[in-house]
Tab-separated table of C-alpha atoms in Angstrom:
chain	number	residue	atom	x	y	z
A	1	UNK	CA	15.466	20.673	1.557
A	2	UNK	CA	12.720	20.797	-0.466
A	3	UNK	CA	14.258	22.017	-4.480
A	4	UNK	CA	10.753	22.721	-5.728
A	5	UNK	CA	11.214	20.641	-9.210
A	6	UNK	CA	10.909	17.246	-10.068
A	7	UNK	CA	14.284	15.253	-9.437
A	8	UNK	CA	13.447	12.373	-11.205
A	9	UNK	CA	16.438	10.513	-12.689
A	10	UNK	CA	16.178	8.476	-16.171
A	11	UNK	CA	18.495	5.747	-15.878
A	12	UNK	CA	18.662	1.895	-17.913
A	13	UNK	CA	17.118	-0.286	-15.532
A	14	UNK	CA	19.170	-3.211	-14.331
A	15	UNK	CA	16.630	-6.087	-14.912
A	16	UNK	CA	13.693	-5.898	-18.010
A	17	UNK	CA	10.658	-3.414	-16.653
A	18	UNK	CA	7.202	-4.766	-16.994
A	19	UNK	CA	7.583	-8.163	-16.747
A	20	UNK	CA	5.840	-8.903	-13.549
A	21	UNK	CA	2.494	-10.341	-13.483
A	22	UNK	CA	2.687	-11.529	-17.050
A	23	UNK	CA	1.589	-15.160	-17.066
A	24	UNK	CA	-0.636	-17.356	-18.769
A	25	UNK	CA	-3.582	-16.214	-17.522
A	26	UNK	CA	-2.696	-13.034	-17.850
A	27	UNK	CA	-5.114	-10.620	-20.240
A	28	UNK	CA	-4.700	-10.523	-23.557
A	29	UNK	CA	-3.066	-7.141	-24.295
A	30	UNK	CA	-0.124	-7.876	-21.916
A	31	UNK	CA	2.478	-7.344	-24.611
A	32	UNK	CA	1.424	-3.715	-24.286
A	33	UNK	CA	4.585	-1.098	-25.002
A	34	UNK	CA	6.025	0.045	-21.323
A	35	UNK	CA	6.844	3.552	-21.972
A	36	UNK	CA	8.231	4.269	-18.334
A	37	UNK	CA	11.851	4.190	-18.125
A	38	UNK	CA	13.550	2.666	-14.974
A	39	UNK	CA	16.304	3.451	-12.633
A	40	UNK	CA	19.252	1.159	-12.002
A	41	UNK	CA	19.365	0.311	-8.544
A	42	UNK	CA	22.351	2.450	-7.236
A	43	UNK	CA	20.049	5.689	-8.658
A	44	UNK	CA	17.428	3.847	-6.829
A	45	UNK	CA	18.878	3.642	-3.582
A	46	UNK	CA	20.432	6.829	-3.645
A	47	UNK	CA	16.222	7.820	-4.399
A	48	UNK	CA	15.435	6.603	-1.365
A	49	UNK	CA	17.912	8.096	0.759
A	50	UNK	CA	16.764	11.175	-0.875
A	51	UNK	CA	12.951	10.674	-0.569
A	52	UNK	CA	14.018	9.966	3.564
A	53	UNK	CA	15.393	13.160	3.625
A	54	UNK	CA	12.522	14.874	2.465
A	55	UNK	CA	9.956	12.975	4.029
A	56	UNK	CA	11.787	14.283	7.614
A	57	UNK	CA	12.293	17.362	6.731
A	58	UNK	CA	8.242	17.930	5.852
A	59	UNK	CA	7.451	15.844	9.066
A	60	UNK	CA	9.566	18.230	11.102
A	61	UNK	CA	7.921	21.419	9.293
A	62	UNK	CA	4.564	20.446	9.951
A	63	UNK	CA	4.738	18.963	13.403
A	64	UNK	CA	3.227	15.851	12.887
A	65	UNK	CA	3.219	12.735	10.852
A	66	UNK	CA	4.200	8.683	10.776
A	67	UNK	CA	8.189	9.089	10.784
A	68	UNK	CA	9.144	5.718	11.499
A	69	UNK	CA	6.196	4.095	9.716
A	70	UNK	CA	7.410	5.976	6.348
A	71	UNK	CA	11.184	5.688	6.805
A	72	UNK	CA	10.842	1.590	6.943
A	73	UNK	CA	8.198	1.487	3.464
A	74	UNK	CA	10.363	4.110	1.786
A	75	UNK	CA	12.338	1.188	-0.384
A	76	UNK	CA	9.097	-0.238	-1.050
A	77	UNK	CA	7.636	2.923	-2.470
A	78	UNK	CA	10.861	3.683	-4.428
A	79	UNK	CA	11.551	-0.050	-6.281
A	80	UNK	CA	7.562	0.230	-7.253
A	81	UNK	CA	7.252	3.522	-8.615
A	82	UNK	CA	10.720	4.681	-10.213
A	83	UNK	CA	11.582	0.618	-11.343
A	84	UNK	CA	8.591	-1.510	-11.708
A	85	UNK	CA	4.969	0.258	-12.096
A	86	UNK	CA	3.968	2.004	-15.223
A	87	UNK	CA	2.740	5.516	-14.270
A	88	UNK	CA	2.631	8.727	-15.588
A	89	UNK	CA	2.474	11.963	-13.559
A	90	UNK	CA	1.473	14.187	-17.249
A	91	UNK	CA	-1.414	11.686	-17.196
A	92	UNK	CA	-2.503	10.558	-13.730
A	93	UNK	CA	-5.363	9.148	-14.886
A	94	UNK	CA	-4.553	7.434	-17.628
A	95	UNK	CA	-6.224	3.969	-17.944
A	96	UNK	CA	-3.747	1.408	-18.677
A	97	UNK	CA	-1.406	2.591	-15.353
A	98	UNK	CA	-0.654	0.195	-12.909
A	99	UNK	CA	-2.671	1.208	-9.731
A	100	UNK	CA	-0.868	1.342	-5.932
A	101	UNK	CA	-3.155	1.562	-2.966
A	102	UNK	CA	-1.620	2.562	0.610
A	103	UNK	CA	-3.572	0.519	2.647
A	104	UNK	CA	-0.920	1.219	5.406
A	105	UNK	CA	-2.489	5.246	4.988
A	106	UNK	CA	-0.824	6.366	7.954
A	107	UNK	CA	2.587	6.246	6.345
A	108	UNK	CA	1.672	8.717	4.046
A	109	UNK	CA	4.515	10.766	3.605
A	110	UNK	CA	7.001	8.790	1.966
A	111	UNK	CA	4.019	8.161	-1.095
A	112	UNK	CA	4.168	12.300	-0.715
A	113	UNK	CA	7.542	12.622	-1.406
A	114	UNK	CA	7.670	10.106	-3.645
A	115	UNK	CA	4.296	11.483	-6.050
A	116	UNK	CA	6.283	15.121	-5.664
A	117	UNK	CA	9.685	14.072	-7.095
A	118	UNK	CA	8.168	12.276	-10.130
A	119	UNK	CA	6.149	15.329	-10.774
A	120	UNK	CA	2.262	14.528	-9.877
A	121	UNK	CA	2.629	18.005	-7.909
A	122	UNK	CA	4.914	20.739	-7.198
A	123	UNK	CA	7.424	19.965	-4.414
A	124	UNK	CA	6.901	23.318	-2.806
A	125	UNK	CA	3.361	22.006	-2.026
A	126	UNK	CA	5.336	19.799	0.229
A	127	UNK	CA	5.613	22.147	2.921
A	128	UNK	CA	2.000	22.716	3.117
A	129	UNK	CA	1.947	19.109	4.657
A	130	UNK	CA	-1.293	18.807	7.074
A	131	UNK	CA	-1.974	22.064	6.706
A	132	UNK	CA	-4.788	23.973	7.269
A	133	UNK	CA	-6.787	23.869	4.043
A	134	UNK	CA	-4.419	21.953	2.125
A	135	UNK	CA	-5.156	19.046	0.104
A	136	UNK	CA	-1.823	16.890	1.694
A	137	UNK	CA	-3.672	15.929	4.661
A	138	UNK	CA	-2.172	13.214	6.767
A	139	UNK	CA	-3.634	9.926	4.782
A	140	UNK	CA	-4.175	9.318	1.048
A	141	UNK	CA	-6.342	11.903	-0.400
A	142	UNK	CA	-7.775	11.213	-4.192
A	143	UNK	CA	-7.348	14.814	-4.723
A	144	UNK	CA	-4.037	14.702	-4.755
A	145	UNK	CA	-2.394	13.661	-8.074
A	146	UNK	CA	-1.440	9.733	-7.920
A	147	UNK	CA	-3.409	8.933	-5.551
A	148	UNK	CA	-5.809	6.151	-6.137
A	149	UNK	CA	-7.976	5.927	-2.651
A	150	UNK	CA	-8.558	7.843	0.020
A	151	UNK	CA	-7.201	5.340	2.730
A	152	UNK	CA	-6.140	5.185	6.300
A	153	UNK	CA	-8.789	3.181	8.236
A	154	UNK	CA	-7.093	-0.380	8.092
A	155	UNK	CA	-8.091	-3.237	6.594
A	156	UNK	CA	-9.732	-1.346	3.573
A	157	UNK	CA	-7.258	-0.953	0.827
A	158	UNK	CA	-6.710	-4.572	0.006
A	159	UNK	CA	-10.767	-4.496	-0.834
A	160	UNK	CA	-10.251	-1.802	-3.127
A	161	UNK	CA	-7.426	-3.276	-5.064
A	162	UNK	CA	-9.178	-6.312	-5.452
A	163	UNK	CA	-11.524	-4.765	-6.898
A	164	UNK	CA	-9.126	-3.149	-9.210
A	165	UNK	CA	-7.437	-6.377	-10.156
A	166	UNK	CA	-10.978	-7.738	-11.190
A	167	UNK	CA	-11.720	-4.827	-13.137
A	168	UNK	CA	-8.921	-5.177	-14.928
A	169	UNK	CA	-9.637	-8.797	-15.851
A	170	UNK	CA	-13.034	-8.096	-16.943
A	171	UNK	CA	-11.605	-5.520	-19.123
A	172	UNK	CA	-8.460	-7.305	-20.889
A	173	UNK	CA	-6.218	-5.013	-19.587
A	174	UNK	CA	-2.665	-5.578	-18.734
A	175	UNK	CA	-2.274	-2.965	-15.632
A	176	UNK	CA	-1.255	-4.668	-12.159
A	177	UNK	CA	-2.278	-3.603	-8.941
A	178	UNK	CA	-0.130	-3.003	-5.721
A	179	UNK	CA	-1.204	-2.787	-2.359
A	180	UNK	CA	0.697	-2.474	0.742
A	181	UNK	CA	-0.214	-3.028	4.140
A	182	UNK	CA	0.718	-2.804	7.763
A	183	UNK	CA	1.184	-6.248	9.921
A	184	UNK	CA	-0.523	-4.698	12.623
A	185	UNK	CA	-3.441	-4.381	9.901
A	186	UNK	CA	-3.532	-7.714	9.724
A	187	UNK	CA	-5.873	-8.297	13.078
A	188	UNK	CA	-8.290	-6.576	10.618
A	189	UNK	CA	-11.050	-9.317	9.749
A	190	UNK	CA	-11.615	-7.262	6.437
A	191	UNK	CA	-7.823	-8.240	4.908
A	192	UNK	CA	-8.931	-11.624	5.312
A	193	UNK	CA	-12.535	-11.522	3.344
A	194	UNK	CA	-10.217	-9.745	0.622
A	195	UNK	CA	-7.345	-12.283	0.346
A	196	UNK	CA	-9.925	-14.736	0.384
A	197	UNK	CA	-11.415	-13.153	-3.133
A	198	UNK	CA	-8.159	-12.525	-4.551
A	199	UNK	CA	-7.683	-16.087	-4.776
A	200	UNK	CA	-11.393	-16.794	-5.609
A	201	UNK	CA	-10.818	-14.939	-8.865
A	202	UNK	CA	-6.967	-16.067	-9.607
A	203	UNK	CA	-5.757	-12.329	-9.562
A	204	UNK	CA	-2.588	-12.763	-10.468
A	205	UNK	CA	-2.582	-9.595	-11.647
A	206	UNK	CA	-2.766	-8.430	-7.838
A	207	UNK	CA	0.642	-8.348	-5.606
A	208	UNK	CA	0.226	-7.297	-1.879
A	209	UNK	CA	2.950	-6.555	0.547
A	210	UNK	CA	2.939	-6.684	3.596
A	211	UNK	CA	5.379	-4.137	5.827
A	212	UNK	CA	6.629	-6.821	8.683
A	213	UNK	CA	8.571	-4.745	10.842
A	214	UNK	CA	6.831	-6.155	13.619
A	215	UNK	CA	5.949	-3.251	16.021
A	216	UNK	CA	2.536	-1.007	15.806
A	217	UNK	CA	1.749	1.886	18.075
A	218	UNK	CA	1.089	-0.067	21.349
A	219	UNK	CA	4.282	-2.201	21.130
A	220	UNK	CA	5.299	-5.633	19.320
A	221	UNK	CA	3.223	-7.026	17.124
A	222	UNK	CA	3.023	-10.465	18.594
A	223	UNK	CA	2.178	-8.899	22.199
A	224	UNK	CA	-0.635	-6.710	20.950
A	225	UNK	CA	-2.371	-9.634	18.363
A	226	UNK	CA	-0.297	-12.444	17.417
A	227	UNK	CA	-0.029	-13.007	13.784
A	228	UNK	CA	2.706	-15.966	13.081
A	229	UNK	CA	2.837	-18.333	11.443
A	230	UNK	CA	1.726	-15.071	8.875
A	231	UNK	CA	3.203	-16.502	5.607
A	232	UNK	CA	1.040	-20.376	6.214
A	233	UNK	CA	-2.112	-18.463	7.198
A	234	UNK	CA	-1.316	-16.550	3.422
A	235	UNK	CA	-0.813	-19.588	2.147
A	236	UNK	CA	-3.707	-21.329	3.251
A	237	UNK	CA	-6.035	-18.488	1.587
A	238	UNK	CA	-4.636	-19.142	-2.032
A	239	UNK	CA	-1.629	-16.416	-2.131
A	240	UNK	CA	1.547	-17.158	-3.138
A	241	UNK	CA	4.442	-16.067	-0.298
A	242	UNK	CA	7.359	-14.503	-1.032
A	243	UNK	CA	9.824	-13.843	1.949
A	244	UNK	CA	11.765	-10.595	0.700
A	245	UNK	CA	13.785	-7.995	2.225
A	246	UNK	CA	11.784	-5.057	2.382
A	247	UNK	CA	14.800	-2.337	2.801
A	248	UNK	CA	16.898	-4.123	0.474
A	249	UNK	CA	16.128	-2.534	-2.773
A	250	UNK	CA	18.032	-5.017	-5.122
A	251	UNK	CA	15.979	-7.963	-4.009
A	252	UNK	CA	12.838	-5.868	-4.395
A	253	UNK	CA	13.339	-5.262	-7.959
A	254	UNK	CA	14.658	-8.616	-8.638
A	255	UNK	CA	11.464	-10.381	-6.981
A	256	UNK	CA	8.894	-8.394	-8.459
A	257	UNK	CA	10.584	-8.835	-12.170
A	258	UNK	CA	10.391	-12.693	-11.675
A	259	UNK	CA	7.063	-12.910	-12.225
A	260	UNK	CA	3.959	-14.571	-10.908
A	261	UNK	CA	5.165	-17.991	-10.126
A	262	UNK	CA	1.850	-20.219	-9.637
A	263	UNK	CA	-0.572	-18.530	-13.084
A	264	UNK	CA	-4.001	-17.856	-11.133
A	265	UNK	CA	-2.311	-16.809	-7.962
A	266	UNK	CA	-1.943	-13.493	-6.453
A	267	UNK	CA	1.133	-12.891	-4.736
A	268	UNK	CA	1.707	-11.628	-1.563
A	269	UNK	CA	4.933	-10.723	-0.051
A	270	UNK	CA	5.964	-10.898	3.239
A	271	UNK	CA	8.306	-7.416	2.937
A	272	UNK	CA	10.727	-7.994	6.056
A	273	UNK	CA	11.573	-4.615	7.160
A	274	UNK	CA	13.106	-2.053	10.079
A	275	UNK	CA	11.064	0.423	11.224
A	276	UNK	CA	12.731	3.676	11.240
A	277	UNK	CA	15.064	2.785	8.348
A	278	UNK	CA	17.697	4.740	7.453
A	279	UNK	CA	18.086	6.808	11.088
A	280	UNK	CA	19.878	5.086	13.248
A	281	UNK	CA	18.292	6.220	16.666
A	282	UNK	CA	14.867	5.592	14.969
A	283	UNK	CA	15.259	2.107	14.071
A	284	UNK	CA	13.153	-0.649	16.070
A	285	UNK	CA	12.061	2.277	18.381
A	286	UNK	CA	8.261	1.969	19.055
A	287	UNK	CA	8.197	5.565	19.777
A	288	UNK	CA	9.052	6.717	16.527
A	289	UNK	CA	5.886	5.402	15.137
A	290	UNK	CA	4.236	8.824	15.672
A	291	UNK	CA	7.359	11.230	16.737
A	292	UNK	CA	8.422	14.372	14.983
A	293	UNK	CA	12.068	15.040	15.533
A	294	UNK	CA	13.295	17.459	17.204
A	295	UNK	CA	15.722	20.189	15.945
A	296	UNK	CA	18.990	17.996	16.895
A	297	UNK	CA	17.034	14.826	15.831
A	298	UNK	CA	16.616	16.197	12.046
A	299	UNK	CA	19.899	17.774	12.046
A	300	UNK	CA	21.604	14.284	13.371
A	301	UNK	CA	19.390	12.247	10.776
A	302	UNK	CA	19.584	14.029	7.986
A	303	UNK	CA	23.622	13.773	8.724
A	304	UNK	CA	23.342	10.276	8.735
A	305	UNK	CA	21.510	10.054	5.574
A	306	UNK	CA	24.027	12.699	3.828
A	307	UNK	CA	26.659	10.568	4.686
A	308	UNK	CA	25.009	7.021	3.576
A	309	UNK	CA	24.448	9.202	-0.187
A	310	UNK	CA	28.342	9.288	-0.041
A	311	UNK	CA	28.723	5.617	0.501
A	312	UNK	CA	26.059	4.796	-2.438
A	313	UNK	CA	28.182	7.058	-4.865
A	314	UNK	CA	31.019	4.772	-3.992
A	315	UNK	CA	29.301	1.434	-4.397
């Protein structure tokens, strides 16, 4: 599965690139060339398919991982980093990239696959996937390539890209900071102290999401720690809400070019999603939080996503 090369596709993109979180407000520099090119958004959904694919296949050869958590973020993961954020894997570190934290941690493996196909790391490092001694562990590890944070105890990585946002500010620099997050992570008292800050400092150069496919690994959401109304109690800390489809990749890439709407606000949105995406015996199935498929489970699933990559090519 894996092809041990960097797949990345250069495409036009289908809306202007960089144009999100440039306001008013916004540091001075924000003019700053984009030198990433973007994919148009049938190469981008054809990405994800493809990242899905790999993500099972490394899940199955290791035994263990967050399927269903990483199948339902994988759109997500692929409108931000082959569309909208301005990284570079020949220079990981450089300073004026846009930062992503995975506060969600768990769901590792789609940021994996992801970081491999654009080149951060070989893709045959893939299949040393929680491994013994290797670096691919089952959260966010900093050693890896692309990876901001070590993350995967919840409620921390809004924190740290608050922290990044301000930075930023206090610098003059134009980067923008993602961070995505797990509803379930949202009975964390920490998200809260952070959202509270965001707004304190009008980091509009901050954009959460939050993954609302409503089920964590007990069950529902709502019957484990009820979180509605979510989007007024976002609100009502000084974000501004944005209801989006989280597995449509079109509306992703058309929300984040809009723009911050309110200067001074960060912007959160509310990414309505499926857990399990993409596999149809996987989606809305608690179970699949945590489950590695079987032999006829990966052969069925990857099926399934063969044949949706033949339906994209005739879009």
């Amino acid at each position: 599965m894996f092809s041990g090369k960097s797949t990345e596709t250069k495409a036009s993109a289908d809306a202007s690139p960089g144009s999100f979180g440039r306001s008013a407000s916004y540091s001075p520099d924000f003019h700053h060339k984009r030198s990433v090119e973007k994919m148009n958004i049938q190469d981008l959904k054809r990405k994800a398919v493809q990242i899905r694919m790999d993500l099972l296949q490394m899940v199955y050869d290791a035994k263990t991982g967050h399927t269903g958590s990483s199948l339902c973020n994988t759109d997500i993961l692929t409108a931000l980093y082959y569309h909208v954020m301005n990284v570079d894997a020949a220079r990981p570190q450089w300073e004026d990239r846009d930062r992503f934290i995975a506060s969600k941690g768990h769901a590792v493996e789609s940021l994996y696959c992801i970081l491999a196909d654009k080149g951060f790391f070989p893709k045959e490092e893939l299949r040393t996937f929680s491994r013994f001694g290797s670096r691919l562990i089952g959260h966010p590890n900093n050693k890896v390539p692309g990876v901001e944070m070590n993350t995967g105890a919840l409620g921390h990585g809004l924190s740290i890209s608050v922290g990044m946002a301000k930075a930023a500010k206090m610098d003059g620099k134009a980067y923008r900071v993602f961070t995505l997050m797990g509803d379930g992570e949202q009975a964390e008292g920490s998200v809260w102290e952070a959202a509270m800050a965001a707004a304190h400092y009008k980091l509009d150069n901050l954009v959460g999401f939050i993954d609302r496919n409503k089920l964590q690994i007990s069950g529902s959401t709502e019957d484990v720690m009820g979180l509605e109304p979510l989007d007024e109690k976002w609100s009502s800390f000084g974000w501004d809400v944005i209801q989006v489809n989280g597995n449509d990749i079109a509306e992703l890439c058309e929300v984040l070019h809009q723009g911050p709407r309110v200067a001074g606000k960060p912007t959160l949105l509310m990414a309505n999603t499926i857990k399990g995406k993409g596999v149809s015996f996987a989606e809305n199935v608690p179970h699949w939080h945590h489950h590695v498929p079987s032999d006829s489970e990966l052969e069925l699933a990857l099926a399934e996503l063969t044949e949706e990559l033949k339906v994209i090519g005739h879009e």
